[in-house]
Coordinates of C-alpha atoms in Angstrom, one line a residue:
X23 CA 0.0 0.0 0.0
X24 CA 1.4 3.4 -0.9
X25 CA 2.2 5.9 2.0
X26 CA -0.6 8.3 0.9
X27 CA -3.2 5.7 0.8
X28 CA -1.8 4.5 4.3
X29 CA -2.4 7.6 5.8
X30 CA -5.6 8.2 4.4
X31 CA -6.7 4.6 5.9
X32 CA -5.2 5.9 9.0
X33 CA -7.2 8.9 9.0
X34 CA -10.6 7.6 8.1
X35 CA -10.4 5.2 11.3
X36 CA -9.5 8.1 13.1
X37 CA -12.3 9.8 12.3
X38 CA -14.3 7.4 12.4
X39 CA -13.0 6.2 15.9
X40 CA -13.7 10.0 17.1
X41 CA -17.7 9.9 15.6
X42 CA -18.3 6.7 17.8
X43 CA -16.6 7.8 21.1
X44 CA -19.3 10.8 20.7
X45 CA -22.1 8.7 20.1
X46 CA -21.3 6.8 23.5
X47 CA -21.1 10.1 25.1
X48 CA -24.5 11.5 24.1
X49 CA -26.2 9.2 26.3
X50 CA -25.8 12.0 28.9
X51 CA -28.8 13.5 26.8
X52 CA -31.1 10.9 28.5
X53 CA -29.6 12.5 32.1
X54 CA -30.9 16.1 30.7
X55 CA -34.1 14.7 29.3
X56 CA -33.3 16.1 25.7
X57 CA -35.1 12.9 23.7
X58 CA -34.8 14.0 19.9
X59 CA -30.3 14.5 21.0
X60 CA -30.8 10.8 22.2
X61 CA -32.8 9.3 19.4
X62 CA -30.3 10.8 17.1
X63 CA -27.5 9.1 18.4
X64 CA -28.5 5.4 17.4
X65 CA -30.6 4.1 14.6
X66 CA -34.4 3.5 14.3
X67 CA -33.9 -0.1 14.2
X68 CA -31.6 -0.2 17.2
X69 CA -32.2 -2.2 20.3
X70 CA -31.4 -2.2 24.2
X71 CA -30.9 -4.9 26.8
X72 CA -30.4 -3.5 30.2
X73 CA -31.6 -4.1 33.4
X74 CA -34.9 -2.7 33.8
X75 CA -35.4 -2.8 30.0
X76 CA -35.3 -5.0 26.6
X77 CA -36.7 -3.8 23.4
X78 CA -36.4 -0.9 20.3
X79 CA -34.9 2.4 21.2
X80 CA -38.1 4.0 20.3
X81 CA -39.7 2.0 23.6
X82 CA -36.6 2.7 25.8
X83 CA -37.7 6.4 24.6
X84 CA -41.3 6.4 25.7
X85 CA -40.3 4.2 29.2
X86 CA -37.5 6.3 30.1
X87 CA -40.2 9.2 29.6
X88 CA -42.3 8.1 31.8
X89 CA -39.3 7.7 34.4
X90 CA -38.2 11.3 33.9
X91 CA -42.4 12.8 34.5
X92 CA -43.1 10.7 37.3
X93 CA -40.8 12.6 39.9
X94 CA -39.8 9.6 41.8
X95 CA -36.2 9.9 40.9
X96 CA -32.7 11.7 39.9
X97 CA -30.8 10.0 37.3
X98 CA -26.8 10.4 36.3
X99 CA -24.3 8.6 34.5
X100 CA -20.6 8.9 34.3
X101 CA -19.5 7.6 31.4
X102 CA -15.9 6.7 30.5
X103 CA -13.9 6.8 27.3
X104 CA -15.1 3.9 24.7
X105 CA -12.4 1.4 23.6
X106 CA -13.1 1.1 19.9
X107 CA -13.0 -1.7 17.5
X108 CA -13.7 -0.6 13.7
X109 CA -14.4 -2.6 10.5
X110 CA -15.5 -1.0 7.5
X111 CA -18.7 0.2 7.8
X112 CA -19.1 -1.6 11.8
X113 CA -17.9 -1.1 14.9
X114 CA -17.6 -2.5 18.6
X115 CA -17.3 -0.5 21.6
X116 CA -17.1 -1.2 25.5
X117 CA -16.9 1.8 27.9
X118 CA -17.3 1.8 31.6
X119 CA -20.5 3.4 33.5
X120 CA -21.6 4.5 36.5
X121 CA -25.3 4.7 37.0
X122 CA -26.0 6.6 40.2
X123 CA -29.9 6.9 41.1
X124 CA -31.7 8.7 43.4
X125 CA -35.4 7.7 44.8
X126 CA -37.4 7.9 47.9
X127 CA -38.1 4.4 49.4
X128 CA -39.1 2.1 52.0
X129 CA -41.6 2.2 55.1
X130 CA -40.5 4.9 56.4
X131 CA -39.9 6.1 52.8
X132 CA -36.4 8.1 53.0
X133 CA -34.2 9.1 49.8
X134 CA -31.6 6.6 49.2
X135 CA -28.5 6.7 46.4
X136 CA -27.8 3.6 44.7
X137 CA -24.6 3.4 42.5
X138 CA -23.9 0.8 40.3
X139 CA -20.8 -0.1 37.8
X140 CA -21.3 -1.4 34.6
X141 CA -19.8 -1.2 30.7
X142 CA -22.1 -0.4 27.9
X143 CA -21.4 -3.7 24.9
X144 CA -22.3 -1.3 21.6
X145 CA -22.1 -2.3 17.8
X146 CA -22.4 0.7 15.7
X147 CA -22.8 1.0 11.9
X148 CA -22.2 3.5 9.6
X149 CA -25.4 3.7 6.7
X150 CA -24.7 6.8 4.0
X151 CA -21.9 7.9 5.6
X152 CA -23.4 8.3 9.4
X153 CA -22.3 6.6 12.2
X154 CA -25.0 5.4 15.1
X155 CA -25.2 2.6 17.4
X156 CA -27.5 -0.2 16.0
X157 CA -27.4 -2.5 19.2
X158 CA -26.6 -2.0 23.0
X159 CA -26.1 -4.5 25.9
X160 CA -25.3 -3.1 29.8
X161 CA -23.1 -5.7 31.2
X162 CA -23.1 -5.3 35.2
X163 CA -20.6 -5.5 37.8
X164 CA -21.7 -4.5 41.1
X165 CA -23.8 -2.4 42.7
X166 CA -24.7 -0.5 46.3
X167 CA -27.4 1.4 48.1
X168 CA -26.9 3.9 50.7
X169 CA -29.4 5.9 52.6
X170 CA -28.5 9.9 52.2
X171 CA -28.9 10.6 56.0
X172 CA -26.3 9.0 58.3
X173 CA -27.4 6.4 60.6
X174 CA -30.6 5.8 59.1
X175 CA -31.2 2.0 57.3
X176 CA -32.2 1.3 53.8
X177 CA -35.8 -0.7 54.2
X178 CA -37.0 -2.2 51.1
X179 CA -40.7 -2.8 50.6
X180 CA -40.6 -5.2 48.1
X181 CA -41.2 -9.1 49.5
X182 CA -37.9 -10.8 50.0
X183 CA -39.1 -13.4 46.3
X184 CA -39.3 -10.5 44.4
X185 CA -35.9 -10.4 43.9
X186 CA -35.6 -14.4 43.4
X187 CA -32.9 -15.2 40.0
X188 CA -31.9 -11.4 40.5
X189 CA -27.7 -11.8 40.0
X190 CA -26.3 -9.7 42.8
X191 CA -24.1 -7.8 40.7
X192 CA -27.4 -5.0 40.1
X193 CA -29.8 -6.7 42.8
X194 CA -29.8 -2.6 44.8
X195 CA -30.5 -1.5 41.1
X196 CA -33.2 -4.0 40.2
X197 CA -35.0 -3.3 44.2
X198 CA -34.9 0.2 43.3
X199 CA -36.4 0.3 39.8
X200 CA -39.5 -2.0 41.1
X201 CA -40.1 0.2 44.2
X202 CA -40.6 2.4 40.9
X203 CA -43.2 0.4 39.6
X204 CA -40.9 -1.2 37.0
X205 CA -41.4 -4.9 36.0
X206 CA -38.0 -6.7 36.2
X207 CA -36.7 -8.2 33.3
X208 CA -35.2 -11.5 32.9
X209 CA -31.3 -11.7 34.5
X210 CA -29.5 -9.1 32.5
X211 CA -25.6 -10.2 31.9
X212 CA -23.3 -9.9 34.3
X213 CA -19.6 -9.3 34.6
X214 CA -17.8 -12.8 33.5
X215 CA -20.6 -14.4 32.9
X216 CA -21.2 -17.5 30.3
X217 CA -23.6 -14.9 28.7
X218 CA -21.0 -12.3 28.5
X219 CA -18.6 -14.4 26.7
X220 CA -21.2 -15.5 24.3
X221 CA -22.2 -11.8 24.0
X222 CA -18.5 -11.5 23.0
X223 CA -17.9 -14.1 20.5
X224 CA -21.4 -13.4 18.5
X225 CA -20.4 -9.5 18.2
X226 CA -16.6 -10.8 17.2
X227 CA -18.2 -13.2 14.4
X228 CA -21.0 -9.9 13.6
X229 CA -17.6 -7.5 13.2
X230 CA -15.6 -10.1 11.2
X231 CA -18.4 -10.7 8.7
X232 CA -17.5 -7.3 6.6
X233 CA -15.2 -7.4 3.6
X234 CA -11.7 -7.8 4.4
X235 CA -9.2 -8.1 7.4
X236 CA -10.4 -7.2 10.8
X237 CA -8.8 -3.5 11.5
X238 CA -7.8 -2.6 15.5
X239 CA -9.0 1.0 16.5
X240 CA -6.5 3.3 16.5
X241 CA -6.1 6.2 19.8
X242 CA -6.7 9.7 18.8

């Protein structure tokens, strides 16, 4: 390959790798309740798997709306830098989260802050030229839930079953979002789980199925 076609390779990944690491950021948008920023970041036939949630990006939309006008909680995530793997016109990225949650439980009901450390599992694609995410999995790690005045104890009010097939690694996240209201979902993956690995290998096989040799991200 010549030296000008080299660096023109190099620069399209780079620019590329720069798009997708923005597209992971913008998920902030859901923390500032700004929907049409977050729809714009992944694709209309994109879908989530996370904890509370499975389904299309326009459900996770009209859920996570419902959230955000109910008042029962304050959301935030701190989201870390994507590492970035780019072929052709697809991409994988993991990046490191913390979800920190607010909400006003138990009996007595007092505000408690659960925190909870997780990656975000994306594919993204590029269709005419414009890089979204197409597909996103939450993979969790562990979690905790404190009450926000000293000396006070966190009192669920959900029965003890409940929470039955609940992985620890999000079970504070899980008892929170149903003392919300929110049906739990089956187990979501967790950190070095079977599922994880297999979550792995199918999005290796979906990244190695475009034209040509599998290309590492670059930094930038």
């Amino acid at each position: 390959m010549k030296f000008e076609d080299r660096m023109q390779e190099n620069l399209s990944l780079a620019l590329a790798e720069r798009d997708i690491q923005a597209l992971v950021a913008k998920f902030a948008y859901r923390d500032q309740e700004k929907w049409d920023q977050l729809a714009d970041t992944f694709w209309p036939d994109a879908t989530l798997d996370i904890s509370w949630f499975s389904g299309t990006i326009g459900e996770f939309l009209a859920e996570s709306r419902k959230l955000a006008t109910s008042g029962k909680m304050l959301l935030k995530h701190l989201i870390g830098n994507p590492r970035v793997q780019i072929s052709h016109d697809r991409a994988l990225s993991e990046t490191d989260l913390v979800i920190m949650l607010r909400v006003t439980i138990g009996d007595p009901a007092i505000p408690v802050d659960v925190t909870s450390w997780a990656r975000f599992f994306d594919r993204h694609e590029c269709r005419n030229g414009q890089w979204r995410i197409s597909q996103r999995t939450a993979i969790y790690e562990k979690d905790r839930a404190d009450p926000v005045a000293a000396g006070t104890a966190v009192r669920w009010t959900l029965a003890p079953q409940a929470m039955n097939g609940v992985p620890h690694e999000y079970r504070h996240l899980a008892s929170a979002m149903m003392e919300l209201g929110r049906k739990q979902m089956p187990p979501a993956i967790v950190n070095g789980s079977a599922e994880q690995m297999r979550l792995e290998q199918d999005a290796e096989r979906w990244l190695a199925e475009t034209v040509g040799t599998l290309r590492p991200s670059i930094s930038v």
